[in-house]
Coordinates of C-alpha atoms and ligand atoms in Angstrom, one line a residue:
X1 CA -67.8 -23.0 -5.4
X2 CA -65.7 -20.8 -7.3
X3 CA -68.5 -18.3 -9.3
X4 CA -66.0 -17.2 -12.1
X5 CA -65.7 -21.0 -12.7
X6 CA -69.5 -21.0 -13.2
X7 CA -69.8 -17.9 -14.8
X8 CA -67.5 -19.7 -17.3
X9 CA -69.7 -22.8 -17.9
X10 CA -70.4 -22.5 -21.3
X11 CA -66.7 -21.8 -22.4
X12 CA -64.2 -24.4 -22.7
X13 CA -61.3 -22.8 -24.2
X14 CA -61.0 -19.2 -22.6
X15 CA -58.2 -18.0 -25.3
X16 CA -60.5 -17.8 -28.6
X17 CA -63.8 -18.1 -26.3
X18 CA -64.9 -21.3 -27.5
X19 CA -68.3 -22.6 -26.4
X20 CA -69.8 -25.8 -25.3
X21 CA -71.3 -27.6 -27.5
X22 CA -74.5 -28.9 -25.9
X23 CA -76.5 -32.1 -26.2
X24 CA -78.1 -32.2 -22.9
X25 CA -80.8 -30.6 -20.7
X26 CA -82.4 -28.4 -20.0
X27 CA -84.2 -27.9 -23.1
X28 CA -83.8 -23.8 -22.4
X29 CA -80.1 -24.3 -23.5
X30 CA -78.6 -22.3 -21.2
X31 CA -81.4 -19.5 -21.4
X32 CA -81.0 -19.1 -24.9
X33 CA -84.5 -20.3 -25.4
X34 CA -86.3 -19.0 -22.8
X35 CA -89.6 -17.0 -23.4
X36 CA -88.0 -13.4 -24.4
X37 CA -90.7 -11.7 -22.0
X38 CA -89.5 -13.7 -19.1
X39 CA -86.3 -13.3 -19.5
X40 CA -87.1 -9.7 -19.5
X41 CA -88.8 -9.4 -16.2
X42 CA -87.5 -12.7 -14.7
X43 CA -85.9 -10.7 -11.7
X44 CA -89.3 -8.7 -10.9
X45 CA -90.7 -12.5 -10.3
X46 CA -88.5 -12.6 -7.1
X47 CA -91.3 -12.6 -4.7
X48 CA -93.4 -14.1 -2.2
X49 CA -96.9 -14.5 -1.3
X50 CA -98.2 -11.3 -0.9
X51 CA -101.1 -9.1 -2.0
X52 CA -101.7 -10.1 -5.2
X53 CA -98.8 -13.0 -5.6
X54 CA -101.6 -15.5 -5.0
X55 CA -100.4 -18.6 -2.6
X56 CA -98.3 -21.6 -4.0
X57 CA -100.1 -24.4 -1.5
X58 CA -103.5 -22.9 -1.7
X59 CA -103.7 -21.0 -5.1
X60 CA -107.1 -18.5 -5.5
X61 CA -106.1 -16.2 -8.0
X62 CA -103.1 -16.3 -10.6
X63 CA -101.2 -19.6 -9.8
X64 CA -104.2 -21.1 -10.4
X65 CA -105.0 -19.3 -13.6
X66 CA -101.7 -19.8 -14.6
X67 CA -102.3 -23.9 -14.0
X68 CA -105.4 -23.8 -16.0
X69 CA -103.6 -22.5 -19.2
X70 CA -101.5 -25.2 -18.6
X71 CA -103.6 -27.9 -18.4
X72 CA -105.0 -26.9 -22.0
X73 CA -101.7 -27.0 -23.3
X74 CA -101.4 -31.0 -22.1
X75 CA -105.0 -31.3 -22.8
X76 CA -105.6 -32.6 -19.4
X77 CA -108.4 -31.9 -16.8
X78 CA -106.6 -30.2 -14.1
X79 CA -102.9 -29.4 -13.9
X80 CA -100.7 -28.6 -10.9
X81 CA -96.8 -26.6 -11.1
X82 CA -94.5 -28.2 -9.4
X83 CA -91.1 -26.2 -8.2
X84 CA -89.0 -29.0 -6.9
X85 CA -88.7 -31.2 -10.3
X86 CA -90.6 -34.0 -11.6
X87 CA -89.4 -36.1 -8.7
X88 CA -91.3 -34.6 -5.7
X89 CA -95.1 -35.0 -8.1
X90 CA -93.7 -38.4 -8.8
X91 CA -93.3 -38.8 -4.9
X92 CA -96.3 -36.7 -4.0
X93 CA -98.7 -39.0 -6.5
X94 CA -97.8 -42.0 -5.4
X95 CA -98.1 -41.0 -1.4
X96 CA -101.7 -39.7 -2.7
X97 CA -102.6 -42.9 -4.6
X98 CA -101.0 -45.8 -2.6
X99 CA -100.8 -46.9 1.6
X100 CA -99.4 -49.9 3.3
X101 CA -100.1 -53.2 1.9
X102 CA -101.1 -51.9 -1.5
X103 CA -99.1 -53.6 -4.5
X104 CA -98.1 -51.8 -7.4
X105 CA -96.8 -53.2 -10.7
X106 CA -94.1 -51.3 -11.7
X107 CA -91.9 -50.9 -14.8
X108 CA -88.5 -51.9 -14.1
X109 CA -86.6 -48.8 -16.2
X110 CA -88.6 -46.4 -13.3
X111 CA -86.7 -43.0 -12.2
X112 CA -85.5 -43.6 -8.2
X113 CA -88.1 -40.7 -7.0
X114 CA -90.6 -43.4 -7.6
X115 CA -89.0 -45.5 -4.8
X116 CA -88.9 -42.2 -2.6
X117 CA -92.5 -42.5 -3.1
X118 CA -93.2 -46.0 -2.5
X119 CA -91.3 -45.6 1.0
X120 CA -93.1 -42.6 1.7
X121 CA -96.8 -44.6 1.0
X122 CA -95.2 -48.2 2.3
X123 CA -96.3 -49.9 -0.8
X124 CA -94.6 -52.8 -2.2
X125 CA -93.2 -52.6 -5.5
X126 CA -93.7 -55.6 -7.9
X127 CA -92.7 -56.2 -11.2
X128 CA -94.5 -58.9 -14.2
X129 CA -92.5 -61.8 -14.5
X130 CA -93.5 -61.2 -18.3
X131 CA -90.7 -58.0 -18.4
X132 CA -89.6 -58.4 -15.2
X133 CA -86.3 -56.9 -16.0
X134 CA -87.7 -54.6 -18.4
X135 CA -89.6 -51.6 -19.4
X136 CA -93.2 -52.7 -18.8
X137 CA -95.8 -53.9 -21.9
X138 CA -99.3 -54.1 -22.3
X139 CA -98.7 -57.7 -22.6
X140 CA -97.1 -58.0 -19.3
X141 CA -99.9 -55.8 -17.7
X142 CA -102.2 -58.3 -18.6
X143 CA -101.1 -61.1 -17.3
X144 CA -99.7 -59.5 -13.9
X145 CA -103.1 -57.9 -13.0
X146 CA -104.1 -61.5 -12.6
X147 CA -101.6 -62.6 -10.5
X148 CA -101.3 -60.0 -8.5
X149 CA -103.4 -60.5 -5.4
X150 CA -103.4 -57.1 -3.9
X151 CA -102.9 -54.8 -7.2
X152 CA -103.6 -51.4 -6.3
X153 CA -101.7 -49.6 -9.2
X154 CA -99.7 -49.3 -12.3
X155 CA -96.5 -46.8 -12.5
X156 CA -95.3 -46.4 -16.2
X157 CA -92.1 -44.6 -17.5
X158 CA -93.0 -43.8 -20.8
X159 CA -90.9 -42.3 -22.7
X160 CA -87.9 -43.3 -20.8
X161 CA -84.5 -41.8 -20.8
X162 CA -83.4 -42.7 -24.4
X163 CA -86.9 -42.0 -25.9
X164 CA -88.6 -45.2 -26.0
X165 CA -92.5 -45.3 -25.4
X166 CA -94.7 -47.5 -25.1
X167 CA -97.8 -46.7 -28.0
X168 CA -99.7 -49.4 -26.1
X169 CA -101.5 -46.5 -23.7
X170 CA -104.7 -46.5 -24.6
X171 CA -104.8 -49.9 -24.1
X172 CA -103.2 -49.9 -21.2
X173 CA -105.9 -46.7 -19.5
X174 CA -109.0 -48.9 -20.7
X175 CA -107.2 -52.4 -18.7
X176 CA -106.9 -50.6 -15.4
X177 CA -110.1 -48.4 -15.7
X178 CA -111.6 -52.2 -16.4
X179 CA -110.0 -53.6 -13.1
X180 CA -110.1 -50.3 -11.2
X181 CA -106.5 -49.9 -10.8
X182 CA -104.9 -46.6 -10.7
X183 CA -102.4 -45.5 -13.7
X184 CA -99.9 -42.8 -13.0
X185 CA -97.6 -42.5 -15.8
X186 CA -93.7 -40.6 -15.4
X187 CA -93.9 -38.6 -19.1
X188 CA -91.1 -36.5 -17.3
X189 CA -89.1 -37.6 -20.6
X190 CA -91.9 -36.9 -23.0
X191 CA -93.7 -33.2 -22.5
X192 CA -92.4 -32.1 -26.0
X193 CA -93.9 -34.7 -27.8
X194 CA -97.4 -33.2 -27.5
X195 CA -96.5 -30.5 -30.5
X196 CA -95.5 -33.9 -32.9
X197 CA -97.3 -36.9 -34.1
X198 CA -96.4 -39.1 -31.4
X199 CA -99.4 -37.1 -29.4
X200 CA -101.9 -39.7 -29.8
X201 CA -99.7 -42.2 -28.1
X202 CA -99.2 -40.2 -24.2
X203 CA -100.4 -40.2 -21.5
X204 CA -102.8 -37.0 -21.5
X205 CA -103.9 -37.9 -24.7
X206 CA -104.6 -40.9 -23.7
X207 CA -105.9 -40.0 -20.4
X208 CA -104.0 -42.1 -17.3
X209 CA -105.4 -41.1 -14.2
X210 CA -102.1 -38.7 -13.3
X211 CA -99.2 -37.9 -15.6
X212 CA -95.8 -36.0 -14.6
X213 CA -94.4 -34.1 -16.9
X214 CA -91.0 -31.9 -16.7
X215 CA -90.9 -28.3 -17.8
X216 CA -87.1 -28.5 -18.0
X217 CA -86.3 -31.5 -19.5
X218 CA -87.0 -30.9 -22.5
X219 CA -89.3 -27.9 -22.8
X220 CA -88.2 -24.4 -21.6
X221 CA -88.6 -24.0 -18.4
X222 CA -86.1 -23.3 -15.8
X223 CA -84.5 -26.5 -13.8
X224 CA -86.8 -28.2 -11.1
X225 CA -89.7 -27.3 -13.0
X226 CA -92.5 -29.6 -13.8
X227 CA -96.1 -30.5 -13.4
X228 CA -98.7 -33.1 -12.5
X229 CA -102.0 -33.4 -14.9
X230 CA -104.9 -34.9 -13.3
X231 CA -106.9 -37.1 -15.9
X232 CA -109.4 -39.0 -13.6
X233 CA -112.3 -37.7 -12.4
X234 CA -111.7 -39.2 -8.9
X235 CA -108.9 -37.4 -7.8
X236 CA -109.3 -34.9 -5.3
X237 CA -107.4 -31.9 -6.2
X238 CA -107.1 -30.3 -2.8
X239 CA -105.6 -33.9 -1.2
X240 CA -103.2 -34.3 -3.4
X241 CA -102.0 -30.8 -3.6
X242 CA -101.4 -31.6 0.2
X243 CA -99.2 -34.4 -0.7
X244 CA -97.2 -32.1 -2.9
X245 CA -97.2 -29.8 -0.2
X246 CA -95.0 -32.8 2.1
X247 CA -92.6 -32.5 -0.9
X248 CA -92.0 -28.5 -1.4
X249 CA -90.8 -25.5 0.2
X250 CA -93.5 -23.3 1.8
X251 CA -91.7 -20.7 0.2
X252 CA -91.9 -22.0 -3.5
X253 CA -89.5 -19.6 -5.7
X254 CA -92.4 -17.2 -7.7
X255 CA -89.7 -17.5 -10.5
X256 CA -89.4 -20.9 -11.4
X257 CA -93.4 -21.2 -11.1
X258 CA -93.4 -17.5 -13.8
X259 CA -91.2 -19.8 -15.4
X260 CA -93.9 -22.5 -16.0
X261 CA -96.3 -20.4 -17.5
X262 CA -94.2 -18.3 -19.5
X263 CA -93.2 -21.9 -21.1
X264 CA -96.9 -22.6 -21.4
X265 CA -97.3 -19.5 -23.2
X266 CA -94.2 -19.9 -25.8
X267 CA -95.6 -23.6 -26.2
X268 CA -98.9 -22.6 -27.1
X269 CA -98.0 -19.9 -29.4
X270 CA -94.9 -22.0 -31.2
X271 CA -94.5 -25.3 -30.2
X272 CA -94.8 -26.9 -33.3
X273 CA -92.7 -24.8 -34.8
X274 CA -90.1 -25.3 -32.3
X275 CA -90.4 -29.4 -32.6
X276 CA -90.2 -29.1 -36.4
X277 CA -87.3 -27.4 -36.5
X278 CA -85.9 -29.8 -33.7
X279 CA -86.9 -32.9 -35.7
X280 CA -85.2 -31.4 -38.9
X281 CA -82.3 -31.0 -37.3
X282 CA -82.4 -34.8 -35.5
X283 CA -83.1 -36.2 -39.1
X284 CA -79.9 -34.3 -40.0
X285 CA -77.2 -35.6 -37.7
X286 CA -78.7 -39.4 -38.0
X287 CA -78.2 -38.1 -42.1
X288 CA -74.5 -38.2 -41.1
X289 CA -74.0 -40.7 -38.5
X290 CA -75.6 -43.2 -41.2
X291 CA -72.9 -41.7 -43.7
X292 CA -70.0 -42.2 -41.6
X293 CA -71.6 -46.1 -40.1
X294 CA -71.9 -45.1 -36.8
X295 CA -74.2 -47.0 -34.9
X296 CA -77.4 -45.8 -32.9
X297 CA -80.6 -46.9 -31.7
X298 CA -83.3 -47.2 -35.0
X299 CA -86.8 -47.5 -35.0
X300 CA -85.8 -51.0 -36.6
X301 CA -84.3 -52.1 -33.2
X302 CA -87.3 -51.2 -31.0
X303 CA -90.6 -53.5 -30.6
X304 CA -93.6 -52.7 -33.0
X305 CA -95.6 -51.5 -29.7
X306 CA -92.7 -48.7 -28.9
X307 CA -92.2 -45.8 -30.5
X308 CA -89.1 -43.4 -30.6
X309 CA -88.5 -39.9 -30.1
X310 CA -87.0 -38.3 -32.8
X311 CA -85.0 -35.7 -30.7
X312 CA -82.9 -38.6 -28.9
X313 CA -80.0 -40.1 -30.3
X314 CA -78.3 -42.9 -28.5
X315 CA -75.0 -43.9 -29.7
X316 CA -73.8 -47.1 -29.5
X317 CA -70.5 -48.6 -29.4
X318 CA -69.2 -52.3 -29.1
X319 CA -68.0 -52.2 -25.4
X320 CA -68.5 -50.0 -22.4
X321 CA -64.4 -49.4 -23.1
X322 CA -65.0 -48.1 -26.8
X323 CA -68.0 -45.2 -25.8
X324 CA -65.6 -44.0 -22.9
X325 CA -63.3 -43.3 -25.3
X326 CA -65.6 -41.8 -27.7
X327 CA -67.0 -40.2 -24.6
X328 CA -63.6 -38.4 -23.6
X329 CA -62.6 -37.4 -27.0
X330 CA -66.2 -36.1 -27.5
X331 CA -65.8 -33.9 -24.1
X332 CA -61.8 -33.3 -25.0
X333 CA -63.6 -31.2 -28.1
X334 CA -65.7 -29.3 -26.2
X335 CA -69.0 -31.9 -26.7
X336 CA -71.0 -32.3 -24.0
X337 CA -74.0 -35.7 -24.4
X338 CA -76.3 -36.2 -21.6
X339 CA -74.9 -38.6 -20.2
X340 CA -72.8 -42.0 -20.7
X341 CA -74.0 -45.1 -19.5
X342 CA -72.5 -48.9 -20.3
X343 CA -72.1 -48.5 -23.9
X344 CA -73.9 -45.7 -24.6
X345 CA -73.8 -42.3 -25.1
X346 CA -77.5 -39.9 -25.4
X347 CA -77.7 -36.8 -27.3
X348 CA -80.5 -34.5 -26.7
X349 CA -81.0 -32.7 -29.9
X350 CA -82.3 -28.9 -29.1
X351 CA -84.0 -26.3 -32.2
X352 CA -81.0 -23.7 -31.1
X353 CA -77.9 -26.7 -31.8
X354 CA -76.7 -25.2 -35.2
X355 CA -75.5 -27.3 -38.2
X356 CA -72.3 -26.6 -38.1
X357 CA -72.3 -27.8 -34.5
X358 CA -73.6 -31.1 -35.8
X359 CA -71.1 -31.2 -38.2
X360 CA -68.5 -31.0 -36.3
X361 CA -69.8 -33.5 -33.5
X362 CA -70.4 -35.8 -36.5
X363 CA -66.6 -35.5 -37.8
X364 CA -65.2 -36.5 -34.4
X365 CA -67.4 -39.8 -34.1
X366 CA -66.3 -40.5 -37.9
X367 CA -63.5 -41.9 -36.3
X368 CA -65.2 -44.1 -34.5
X369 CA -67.1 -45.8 -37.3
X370 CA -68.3 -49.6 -37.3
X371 CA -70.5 -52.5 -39.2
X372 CA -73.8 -51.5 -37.9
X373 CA -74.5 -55.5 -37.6
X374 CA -70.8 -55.9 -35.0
X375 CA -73.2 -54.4 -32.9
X376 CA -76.9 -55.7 -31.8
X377 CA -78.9 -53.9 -29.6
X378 CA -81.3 -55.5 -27.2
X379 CA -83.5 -53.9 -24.1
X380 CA -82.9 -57.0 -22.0
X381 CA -79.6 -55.6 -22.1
X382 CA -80.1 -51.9 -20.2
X383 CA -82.5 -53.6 -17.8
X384 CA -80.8 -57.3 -17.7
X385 CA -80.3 -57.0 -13.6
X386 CA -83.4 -59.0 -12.0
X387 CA -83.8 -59.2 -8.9
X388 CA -86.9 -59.7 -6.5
X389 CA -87.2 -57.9 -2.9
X390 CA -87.5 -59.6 0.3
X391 CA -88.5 -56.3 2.3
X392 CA -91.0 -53.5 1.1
X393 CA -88.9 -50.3 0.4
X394 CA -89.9 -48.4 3.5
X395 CA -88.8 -51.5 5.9
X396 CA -85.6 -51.6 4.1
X397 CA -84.9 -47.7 4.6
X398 CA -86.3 -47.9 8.3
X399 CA -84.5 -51.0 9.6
X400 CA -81.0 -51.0 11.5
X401 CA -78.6 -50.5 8.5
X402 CA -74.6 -50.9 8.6
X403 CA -71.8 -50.0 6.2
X404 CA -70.0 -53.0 4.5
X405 CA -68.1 -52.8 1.4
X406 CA -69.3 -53.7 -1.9
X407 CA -67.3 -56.7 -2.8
X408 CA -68.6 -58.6 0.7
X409 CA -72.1 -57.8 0.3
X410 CA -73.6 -60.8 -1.6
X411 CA -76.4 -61.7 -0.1
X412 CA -77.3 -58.7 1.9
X413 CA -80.2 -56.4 1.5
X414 CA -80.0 -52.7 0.4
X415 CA -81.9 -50.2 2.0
X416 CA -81.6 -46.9 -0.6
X417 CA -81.6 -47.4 -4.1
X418 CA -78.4 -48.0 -5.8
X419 CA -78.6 -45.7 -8.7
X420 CA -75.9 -44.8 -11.5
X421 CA -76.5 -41.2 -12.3
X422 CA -77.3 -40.5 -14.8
X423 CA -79.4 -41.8 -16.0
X424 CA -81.0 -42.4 -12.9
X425 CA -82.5 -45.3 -13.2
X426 CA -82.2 -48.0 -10.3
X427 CA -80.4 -51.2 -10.2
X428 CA -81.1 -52.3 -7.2
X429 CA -84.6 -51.1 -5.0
X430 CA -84.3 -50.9 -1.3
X431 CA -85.3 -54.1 -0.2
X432 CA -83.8 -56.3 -2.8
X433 CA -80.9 -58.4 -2.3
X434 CA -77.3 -58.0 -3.6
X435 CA -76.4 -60.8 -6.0
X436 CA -73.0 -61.5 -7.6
X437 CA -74.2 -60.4 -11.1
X438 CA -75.2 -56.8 -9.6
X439 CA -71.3 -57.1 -8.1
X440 CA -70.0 -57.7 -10.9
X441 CA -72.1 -55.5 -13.1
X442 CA -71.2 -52.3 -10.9
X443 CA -67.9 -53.4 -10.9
X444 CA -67.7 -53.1 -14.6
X445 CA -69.8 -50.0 -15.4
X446 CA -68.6 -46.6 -16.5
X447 CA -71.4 -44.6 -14.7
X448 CA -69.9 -41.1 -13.9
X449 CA -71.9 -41.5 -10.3
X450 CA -73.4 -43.9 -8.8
X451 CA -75.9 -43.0 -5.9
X452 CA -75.7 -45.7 -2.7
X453 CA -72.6 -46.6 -2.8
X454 CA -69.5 -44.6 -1.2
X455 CA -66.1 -45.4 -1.4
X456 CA -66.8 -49.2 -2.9
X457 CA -69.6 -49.1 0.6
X458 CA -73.0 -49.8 0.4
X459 CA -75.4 -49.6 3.3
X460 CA -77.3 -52.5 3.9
X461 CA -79.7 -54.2 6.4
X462 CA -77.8 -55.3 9.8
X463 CA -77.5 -58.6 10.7
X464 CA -79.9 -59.8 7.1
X465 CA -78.9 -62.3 4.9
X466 CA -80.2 -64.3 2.1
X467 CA -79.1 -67.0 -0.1
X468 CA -79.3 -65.5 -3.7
X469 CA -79.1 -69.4 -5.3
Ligands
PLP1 C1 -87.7 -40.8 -16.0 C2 -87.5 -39.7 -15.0 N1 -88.5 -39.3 -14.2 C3 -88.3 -38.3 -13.3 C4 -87.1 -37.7 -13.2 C5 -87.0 -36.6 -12.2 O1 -87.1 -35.3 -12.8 P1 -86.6 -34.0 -12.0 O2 -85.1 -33.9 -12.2 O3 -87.3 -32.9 -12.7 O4 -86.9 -34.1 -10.6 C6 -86.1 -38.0 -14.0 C7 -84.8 -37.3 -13.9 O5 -83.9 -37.4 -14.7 C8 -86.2 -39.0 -15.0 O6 -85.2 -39.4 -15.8

């Protein structure tokens, strides 16, 4: 890696010093947000457990302090830091919750560290025939906790990626409290939305058993930083702090977990300041998107149970063809979204992105303007791909595998998740079987990366083949 090339991130044209404009994680923006005091000491919290630095895996004295301030700030019982992202609590709670044999209804639109998980515990993954190729509704709960024999648990994605929620929680926490099912909700996307209205709908508030939340998503904390509220009164805390411990470093980096509670303290002392200001500026772009007709997803589009977050703006275009272009030309002009994926393109909206900077984003999609009814927006079209597995995940990643190019694979089974990143979100779980839809789809995508597949190769089970008719 070149470091002047790094150093240089946040300039794209070195001549008149021109920076990037940013609509994308982490919600520190670059350090520009970060607490000021821990950005003032941040080097001094290169340590490691010594006298007085309490211990990460079995925390006594500050850690644990630290966790406790925390947990008010989500309003949950208990909270634990996480140093290795929302993915290793999402892998760690699920290896505490679930074993072999156990099956768990999960939401289609899940992040793939909750298939790391459900290899790790050997559960098998099922999903409600209601929204079987969709985010998961309190309808579908319903009726899939009848049918399914051995239901164990629940995993939710709420918000998702593009800011969609599901404001059918409490409903949701009362059904599986009913039926003794355990809820662990992924609110990686959603930790901000505690200092706006939409509180009463997550999961804290609305108290799942455990909840993930990232630190760096979309509050301030530095990258891989997150943390797991405990909700239930069953859970025991030392266990599962055991299962985080089979997912992080027994050196954890004292600066990313300073970096936690520094957020925590910034949060409690300005949050809602900060999501004000955030929302205001949100409310101001869609101002100008609407004036030059240029289409995104509205709280019109979404179903009266979901809610959206009003810091996310997804663009969309008519064709996975017309948002690469807009994607480029965005990118050509120093614009950076989150990410673009099919035909659309996510901006994350920070409090630090100045006006002008909207404005000048806005005048390069004016180009780009269309009928807002040329183009419809459905959610059975980001999760259309249905598929059903023949093998739990963890047989699938533990059987005899071999390497066989995409294009020949109908009918074989995957054994990793085949994942376009971002945003991260599977098409395929190990276990499932490749159909000529998912062929063609990947064929056809614009995903900048797409994890499982190599050079057009995709691993798959040897010598396994089913009929996908
Ligand atoms: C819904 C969801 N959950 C979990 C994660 C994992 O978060 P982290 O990158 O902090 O491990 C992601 C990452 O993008 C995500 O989109």
């Amino acid at each position: 890696m070149k470091i002047k090339k790094l150093q240089n991130l946040y300039i794209y044209n070195k001549n008149n010093k021109k920076r990037y404009i940013k609509f994308h994680m982490p919600g520190n923006y670059g350090g520009k947000n970060l607490n000021k005091k821990f950005r003032k000491y941040m080097p001094f919290f290169e340590t490691t457990e010594v006298y007085g630095t309490d211990d990460y895996h079995n925390p006594q004295g500050i850690i644990k302090k630290a966790e406790k301030s925390t947990a008010k700030l989500f309003n949950s019982n208990h909270c634990i830091y996480l140093v290795n992202g929302s993915s290793s609590g999402i892998i760690a709670a699920i290896s505490y919750l679930f074993r072999e044999g156990d099956q768990i209804l999960v939401s289609r639109d899940c992040h793939k560290s909750v298939i790391y998980g459900l290899i790790l515990s050997g559960a098998e993954p099922v999903f409600s025939e209601h929204s079987g190729a969709s985010p998961l509704d309190y309808q579908g709960i319903q009726q899939a906790i009848k049918k399914i024999e051995r239901i164990k648990g629940i995993i939710l994605t709420t918000p998702n990626y593009y800011g969609i929620g599901n404001k059918d929680l409490k409903l949701i926490v009362q059904l599986c409290n009913k039926y003794k099912i355990k809820l662990l909700v992924d609110e990686a996307h959603g930790s901000h939305l505690y200092f706006t209205d939409l509180k009463v709908y997550l999961a804290n508030t609305c108290k799942a058993d455990l909840v993930v939340n990232s630190t760096h998503k979309n509050l301030t904390g530095l990258t891989q930083t997150g943390v797991i509220n405990i909700n239930a009164e069953d859970i025991n805390l030392s266990e599962l702090r055991k299962h985080i411990s089979l997912t992080t470093s027994t050196s954890p980096s004292y600066i990313l977990l300073a970096s936690i509670a520094y957020c925590t303290e910034q949060y409690t002392q300005i949050g809602e300041k900060i999501l004000q200001k955030t929302i205001k500026k949100g409310n101001y772009m869609k101002e100008l998107l609407d004036k030059y007709k240029i289409r995104y997803i509205k709280e019109k589009d979404l179903n009266s149970n979901q809610y959206l977050d009003p810091t996310k703006i997804t663009l969309l275009f008519k064709d996975n063809k017309k948002a690469k272009e807009v994607f480029k030309q965005l990118i050509k002009n120093g614009i950076i979204p989150e990410f673009l994926a099919d035909n659309k393109i996510l901006l994350f909206i920070n409090y630090k992105i100045s006006k002008r900077e909207l404005v000048k984003t806005a005048a390069i999609l004016k180009r780009f303007s269309t009928e807002e009814e040329d183009i419809l927006y459905s959610q059975e079209n980001c999760f259309r791909i249905r598929n059903t597995g023949v093998l739990t995940p963890r047989e699938a990643f533990y059987s005899q595998k071999e390497k066989i190019p995409l294009k020949k694979a109908k009918g074989k089974v995957v054994v990793q998740p085949i994942t376009p990143y971002p945003p991260g979100i599977p098409i395929l779980f190990p276990g499932e079987v490749v159909t000529e839809e998912i062929i063609k789809y990947l064929k056809n995508s614009n995903f900048s990366s797409i994890h499982g597949i190599e050079n057009g190769m995709i691993e798959v089970v040897k010598d396994k083949f089913f009929d996908d008719k």
